[in-house]
Amino acid sequence: MFRITPMSDDGQTVHLKVEGRVVGDWVAELDQVCGSCLSQKKKVVLDFTEVTFMDRRGVNVLKGLLRERVQITGASLMIQALLGL
């Protein structure tokens, strides 16, 4: 299971809740959603409270997004360690 739910958008910052496993084809979906927000010059905050696992591809994409205007909140200790947070 994987889901991205928009929580709020004040015109400058978009808050997205990410749920499930960030793996395989779902990584591309997350990258696309974040890329769309970033192309609109918006900051992106990802709520990772409900993320249970990330594969290597997910880690690599998220590391790239973190270099942009993307912030992650609520990540488990395992995911924080994988991302070097």
mmCIF file of N, CA and C in Angstrom:
data_model
loop_
_atom_site.group_PDB
_atom_site.id
_atom_site.type_symbol
_atom_site.label_atom_id
_atom_site.label_comp_id
_atom_site.label_asym_id
_atom_site.label_seq_id
_atom_site.Cartn_x
_atom_site.Cartn_y
_atom_site.Cartn_z
ATOM 1 N N MET A 1 0.834 -1.178 0.000
ATOM 2 C CA MET A 1 0.000 0.000 0.000
ATOM 3 C C MET A 1 0.883 1.247 0.000
ATOM 4 N N PHE A 2 0.420 2.243 -0.709
ATOM 5 C CA PHE A 2 1.109 3.528 -0.750
ATOM 6 C C PHE A 2 0.066 4.595 -1.028
ATOM 7 N N ARG A 3 0.171 5.706 -0.305
ATOM 8 C CA ARG A 3 -0.787 6.793 -0.509
ATOM 9 C C ARG A 3 -0.118 8.119 -0.188
ATOM 10 N N ILE A 4 -0.447 9.136 -0.997
ATOM 11 C CA ILE A 4 -0.018 10.510 -0.744
ATOM 12 C C ILE A 4 -1.284 11.340 -0.614
ATOM 13 N N THR A 5 -1.454 11.992 0.534
ATOM 14 C CA THR A 5 -2.650 12.786 0.784
ATOM 15 C C THR A 5 -2.263 14.233 1.037
ATOM 16 N N PRO A 6 -2.769 15.168 0.211
ATOM 17 C CA PRO A 6 -2.525 16.587 0.486
ATOM 18 C C PRO A 6 -3.226 16.982 1.788
ATOM 19 N N MET A 7 -2.486 17.578 2.709
ATOM 20 C CA MET A 7 -3.059 17.987 3.993
ATOM 21 C C MET A 7 -3.360 19.479 4.019
ATOM 22 N N SER A 8 -2.480 20.285 3.429
ATOM 23 C CA SER A 8 -2.718 21.731 3.371
ATOM 24 C C SER A 8 -1.828 22.349 2.302
ATOM 25 N N ASP A 9 -2.256 23.517 1.833
ATOM 26 C CA ASP A 9 -1.503 24.268 0.825
ATOM 27 C C ASP A 9 -1.843 25.734 1.028
ATOM 28 N N ASP A 10 -0.883 26.507 1.553
ATOM 29 C CA ASP A 10 -1.138 27.927 1.803
ATOM 30 C C ASP A 10 -0.632 28.811 0.665
ATOM 31 N N GLY A 11 -0.282 28.184 -0.462
ATOM 32 C CA GLY A 11 0.226 28.939 -1.594
ATOM 33 C C GLY A 11 1.742 28.984 -1.650
ATOM 34 N N GLN A 12 2.383 28.815 -0.493
ATOM 35 C CA GLN A 12 3.848 28.807 -0.435
ATOM 36 C C GLN A 12 4.399 27.452 -0.009
ATOM 37 N N THR A 13 3.643 26.751 0.843
ATOM 38 C CA THR A 13 4.075 25.459 1.370
ATOM 39 C C THR A 13 2.953 24.441 1.223
ATOM 40 N N VAL A 14 3.306 23.261 0.721
ATOM 41 C CA VAL A 14 2.360 22.159 0.590
ATOM 42 C C VAL A 14 2.745 21.092 1.611
ATOM 43 N N HIS A 15 1.771 20.656 2.414
ATOM 44 C CA HIS A 15 1.986 19.580 3.377
ATOM 45 C C HIS A 15 1.334 18.317 2.822
ATOM 46 N N LEU A 16 2.137 17.253 2.685
ATOM 47 C CA LEU A 16 1.650 15.988 2.149
ATOM 48 C C LEU A 16 1.882 14.876 3.163
ATOM 49 N N LYS A 17 0.858 14.063 3.398
ATOM 50 C CA LYS A 17 1.006 12.896 4.269
ATOM 51 C C LYS A 17 1.309 11.695 3.377
ATOM 52 N N VAL A 18 2.408 11.011 3.673
ATOM 53 C CA VAL A 18 2.827 9.842 2.905
ATOM 54 C C VAL A 18 2.611 8.616 3.788
ATOM 55 N N GLU A 19 1.942 7.596 3.227
ATOM 56 C CA GLU A 19 1.635 6.394 3.999
ATOM 57 C C GLU A 19 2.085 5.146 3.247
ATOM 58 N N GLY A 20 2.577 4.166 3.989
ATOM 59 C CA GLY A 20 2.917 2.875 3.403
ATOM 60 C C GLY A 20 4.392 2.707 3.128
ATOM 61 N N ARG A 21 4.670 1.987 2.048
ATOM 62 C CA ARG A 21 6.040 1.622 1.680
ATOM 63 C C ARG A 21 6.482 2.451 0.485
ATOM 64 N N VAL A 22 7.593 3.160 0.616
ATOM 65 C CA VAL A 22 8.142 3.975 -0.470
ATOM 66 C C VAL A 22 9.121 3.083 -1.236
ATOM 67 N N VAL A 23 8.560 2.319 -2.181
ATOM 68 C CA VAL A 23 9.335 1.326 -2.932
ATOM 69 C C VAL A 23 8.883 1.292 -4.390
ATOM 70 N N GLY A 24 9.750 0.766 -5.248
ATOM 71 C CA GLY A 24 9.392 0.499 -6.636
ATOM 72 C C GLY A 24 8.773 1.675 -7.359
ATOM 73 N N ASP A 25 7.668 1.408 -8.047
ATOM 74 C CA ASP A 25 6.991 2.435 -8.844
ATOM 75 C C ASP A 25 6.440 3.574 -7.996
ATOM 76 N N TRP A 26 6.199 3.323 -6.717
ATOM 77 C CA TRP A 26 5.657 4.376 -5.846
ATOM 78 C C TRP A 26 6.669 5.496 -5.643
ATOM 79 N N VAL A 27 7.949 5.172 -5.751
ATOM 80 C CA VAL A 27 8.995 6.190 -5.616
ATOM 81 C C VAL A 27 8.838 7.233 -6.717
ATOM 82 N N ALA A 28 8.581 6.767 -7.941
ATOM 83 C CA ALA A 28 8.396 7.685 -9.070
ATOM 84 C C ALA A 28 7.178 8.571 -8.854
ATOM 85 N N GLU A 29 6.123 8.010 -8.275
ATOM 86 C CA GLU A 29 4.922 8.811 -7.999
ATOM 87 C C GLU A 29 5.232 9.914 -6.989
ATOM 88 N N LEU A 30 5.938 9.580 -5.926
ATOM 89 C CA LEU A 30 6.303 10.577 -4.923
ATOM 90 C C LEU A 30 7.189 11.653 -5.539
ATOM 91 N N ASP A 31 8.147 11.241 -6.356
ATOM 92 C CA ASP A 31 9.037 12.186 -7.029
ATOM 93 C C ASP A 31 8.246 13.112 -7.948
ATOM 94 N N GLN A 32 7.275 12.570 -8.657
ATOM 95 C CA GLN A 32 6.454 13.366 -9.573
ATOM 96 C C GLN A 32 5.602 14.378 -8.814
ATOM 97 N N VAL A 33 4.963 13.946 -7.732
ATOM 98 C CA VAL A 33 4.120 14.852 -6.940
ATOM 99 C C VAL A 33 4.968 15.982 -6.353
ATOM 100 N N CYS A 34 6.110 15.637 -5.780
ATOM 101 C CA CYS A 34 6.990 16.665 -5.212
ATOM 102 C C CYS A 34 7.521 17.585 -6.306
ATOM 103 N N GLY A 35 7.905 17.008 -7.433
ATOM 104 C CA GLY A 35 8.408 17.809 -8.545
ATOM 105 C C GLY A 35 7.385 18.802 -9.048
ATOM 106 N N SER A 36 6.126 18.390 -9.093
ATOM 107 C CA SER A 36 5.054 19.288 -9.521
ATOM 108 C C SER A 36 4.922 20.469 -8.568
ATOM 109 N N CYS A 37 4.977 20.196 -7.278
ATOM 110 C CA CYS A 37 4.890 21.274 -6.280
ATOM 111 C C CYS A 37 6.100 22.196 -6.375
ATOM 112 N N LEU A 38 7.286 21.608 -6.512
ATOM 113 C CA LEU A 38 8.510 22.404 -6.590
ATOM 114 C C LEU A 38 8.527 23.273 -7.844
ATOM 115 N N SER A 39 7.961 22.775 -8.937
ATOM 116 C CA SER A 39 7.932 23.565 -10.175
ATOM 117 C C SER A 39 7.028 24.784 -10.042
ATOM 118 N N GLN A 40 6.123 24.741 -9.064
ATOM 119 C CA GLN A 40 5.254 25.882 -8.767
ATOM 120 C C GLN A 40 5.883 26.786 -7.714
ATOM 121 N N LYS A 41 7.177 26.566 -7.442
ATOM 122 C CA LYS A 41 7.951 27.361 -6.478
ATOM 123 C C LYS A 41 7.417 27.229 -5.052
ATOM 124 N N LYS A 42 6.855 26.056 -4.733
ATOM 125 C CA LYS A 42 6.339 25.822 -3.387
ATOM 126 C C LYS A 42 7.319 24.952 -2.603
ATOM 127 N N LYS A 43 7.384 25.206 -1.303
ATOM 128 C CA LYS A 43 8.128 24.344 -0.396
ATOM 129 C C LYS A 43 7.241 23.129 -0.121
ATOM 130 N N VAL A 44 7.838 21.963 0.067
ATOM 131 C CA VAL A 44 7.084 20.736 0.314
ATOM 132 C C VAL A 44 7.483 20.168 1.672
ATOM 133 N N VAL A 45 6.482 19.861 2.500
ATOM 134 C CA VAL A 45 6.714 19.190 3.779
ATOM 135 C C VAL A 45 6.042 17.826 3.695
ATOM 136 N N LEU A 46 6.836 16.768 3.835
ATOM 137 C CA LEU A 46 6.327 15.405 3.778
ATOM 138 C C LEU A 46 6.194 14.852 5.190
ATOM 139 N N ASP A 47 4.987 14.447 5.561
ATOM 140 C CA ASP A 47 4.747 13.807 6.853
ATOM 141 C C ASP A 47 4.959 12.305 6.661
ATOM 142 N N PHE A 48 6.035 11.784 7.223
ATOM 143 C CA PHE A 48 6.401 10.375 7.069
ATOM 144 C C PHE A 48 5.991 9.536 8.278
ATOM 145 N N THR A 49 5.084 10.029 9.097
ATOM 146 C CA THR A 49 4.665 9.314 10.302
ATOM 147 C C THR A 49 4.192 7.899 9.990
ATOM 148 N N GLU A 50 3.518 7.718 8.842
ATOM 149 C CA GLU A 50 2.935 6.420 8.494
ATOM 150 C C GLU A 50 3.745 5.646 7.449
ATOM 151 N N VAL A 51 4.981 6.067 7.183
ATOM 152 C CA VAL A 51 5.836 5.330 6.246
ATOM 153 C C VAL A 51 6.511 4.195 7.008
ATOM 154 N N THR A 52 6.379 2.980 6.474
ATOM 155 C CA THR A 52 6.888 1.804 7.177
ATOM 156 C C THR A 52 8.195 1.262 6.618
ATOM 157 N N PHE A 53 8.522 1.616 5.354
ATOM 158 C CA PHE A 53 9.724 1.057 4.734
ATOM 159 C C PHE A 53 10.089 1.881 3.510
ATOM 160 N N MET A 54 11.387 1.935 3.200
ATOM 161 C CA MET A 54 11.866 2.565 1.968
ATOM 162 C C MET A 54 12.959 1.692 1.384
ATOM 163 N N ASP A 55 12.913 1.497 0.055
ATOM 164 C CA ASP A 55 13.994 0.753 -0.582
ATOM 165 C C ASP A 55 15.102 1.714 -1.011
ATOM 166 N N ARG A 56 16.148 1.171 -1.614
ATOM 167 C CA ARG A 56 17.310 1.982 -2.007
ATOM 168 C C ARG A 56 16.912 3.098 -2.971
ATOM 169 N N ARG A 57 16.031 2.773 -3.908
ATOM 170 C CA ARG A 57 15.580 3.788 -4.868
ATOM 171 C C ARG A 57 14.870 4.926 -4.138
ATOM 172 N N GLY A 58 14.031 4.575 -3.175
ATOM 173 C CA GLY A 58 13.334 5.589 -2.388
ATOM 174 C C GLY A 58 14.299 6.478 -1.626
ATOM 175 N N VAL A 59 15.315 5.870 -1.036
ATOM 176 C CA VAL A 59 16.322 6.630 -0.295
ATOM 177 C C VAL A 59 17.030 7.608 -1.226
ATOM 178 N N ASN A 60 17.435 7.132 -2.404
ATOM 179 C CA ASN A 60 18.157 7.998 -3.341
ATOM 180 C C ASN A 60 17.302 9.167 -3.817
ATOM 181 N N VAL A 61 16.037 8.902 -4.139
ATOM 182 C CA VAL A 61 15.144 9.980 -4.589
ATOM 183 C C VAL A 61 14.905 10.974 -3.459
ATOM 184 N N LEU A 62 14.666 10.468 -2.247
ATOM 185 C CA LEU A 62 14.412 11.371 -1.119
ATOM 186 C C LEU A 62 15.631 12.216 -0.796
ATOM 187 N N LYS A 63 16.823 11.652 -0.895
ATOM 188 C CA LYS A 63 18.032 12.445 -0.655
ATOM 189 C C LYS A 63 18.115 13.590 -1.656
ATOM 190 N N GLY A 64 17.755 13.327 -2.903
ATOM 191 C CA GLY A 64 17.736 14.385 -3.910
ATOM 192 C C GLY A 64 16.694 15.440 -3.606
ATOM 193 N N LEU A 65 15.508 15.008 -3.187
ATOM 194 C CA LEU A 65 14.442 15.957 -2.865
ATOM 195 C C LEU A 65 14.814 16.826 -1.663
ATOM 196 N N LEU A 66 15.533 16.248 -0.711
ATOM 197 C CA LEU A 66 15.938 17.015 0.469
ATOM 198 C C LEU A 66 16.892 18.147 0.104
ATOM 199 N N ARG A 67 17.583 18.027 -1.029
ATOM 200 C CA ARG A 67 18.463 19.101 -1.486
ATOM 201 C C ARG A 67 17.658 20.238 -2.120
ATOM 202 N N GLU A 68 16.402 19.961 -2.422
ATOM 203 C CA GLU A 68 15.498 20.984 -2.966
ATOM 204 C C GLU A 68 14.782 21.647 -1.784
ATOM 205 N N ARG A 69 13.561 22.089 -1.995
ATOM 206 C CA ARG A 69 12.769 22.717 -0.933
ATOM 207 C C ARG A 69 11.821 21.698 -0.294
ATOM 208 N N VAL A 70 12.339 20.511 0.009
ATOM 209 C CA VAL A 70 11.533 19.445 0.600
ATOM 210 C C VAL A 70 12.040 19.155 2.004
ATOM 211 N N GLN A 71 11.102 19.035 2.931
ATOM 212 C CA GLN A 71 11.414 18.727 4.331
ATOM 213 C C GLN A 71 10.617 17.487 4.714
ATOM 214 N N ILE A 72 11.189 16.635 5.553
ATOM 215 C CA ILE A 72 10.501 15.440 6.029
ATOM 216 C C ILE A 72 10.290 15.562 7.528
ATOM 217 N N THR A 73 9.070 15.269 7.965
ATOM 218 C CA THR A 73 8.759 15.265 9.393
ATOM 219 C C THR A 73 8.206 13.894 9.773
ATOM 220 N N GLY A 74 8.334 13.538 11.035
ATOM 221 C CA GLY A 74 7.721 12.328 11.561
ATOM 222 C C GLY A 74 8.333 11.023 11.086
ATOM 223 N N ALA A 75 9.528 11.057 10.525
ATOM 224 C CA ALA A 75 10.160 9.826 10.033
ATOM 225 C C ALA A 75 10.645 8.975 11.203
ATOM 226 N N SER A 76 10.540 7.667 11.041
ATOM 227 C CA SER A 76 11.044 6.746 12.063
ATOM 228 C C SER A 76 12.564 6.869 12.158
ATOM 229 N N LEU A 77 13.118 6.353 13.234
ATOM 230 C CA LEU A 77 14.573 6.384 13.408
ATOM 231 C C LEU A 77 15.283 5.641 12.283
ATOM 232 N N MET A 78 14.691 4.544 11.812
ATOM 233 C CA MET A 78 15.294 3.788 10.718
ATOM 234 C C MET A 78 15.372 4.647 9.454
ATOM 235 N N ILE A 79 14.290 5.322 9.124
ATOM 236 C CA ILE A 79 14.269 6.147 7.913
ATOM 237 C C ILE A 79 15.183 7.352 8.081
ATOM 238 N N GLN A 80 15.219 7.928 9.261
ATOM 239 C CA GLN A 80 16.146 9.035 9.507
ATOM 240 C C GLN A 80 17.584 8.579 9.275
ATOM 241 N N ALA A 81 17.914 7.385 9.750
ATOM 242 C CA ALA A 81 19.272 6.856 9.571
ATOM 243 C C ALA A 81 19.571 6.609 8.093
ATOM 244 N N LEU A 82 18.618 6.041 7.363
ATOM 245 C CA LEU A 82 18.812 5.788 5.934
ATOM 246 C C LEU A 82 19.057 7.081 5.166
ATOM 247 N N LEU A 83 18.367 8.151 5.571
ATOM 248 C CA LEU A 83 18.477 9.431 4.876
ATOM 249 C C LEU A 83 19.600 10.306 5.425
ATOM 250 N N GLY A 84 20.212 9.878 6.516
ATOM 251 C CA GLY A 84 21.288 10.666 7.116
ATOM 252 C C GLY A 84 20.781 11.927 7.782
ATOM 253 N N LEU A 85 19.584 11.863 8.353
ATOM 254 C CA LEU A 85 19.004 13.040 9.026
ATOM 255 C C LEU A 85 19.473 13.139 10.463
#
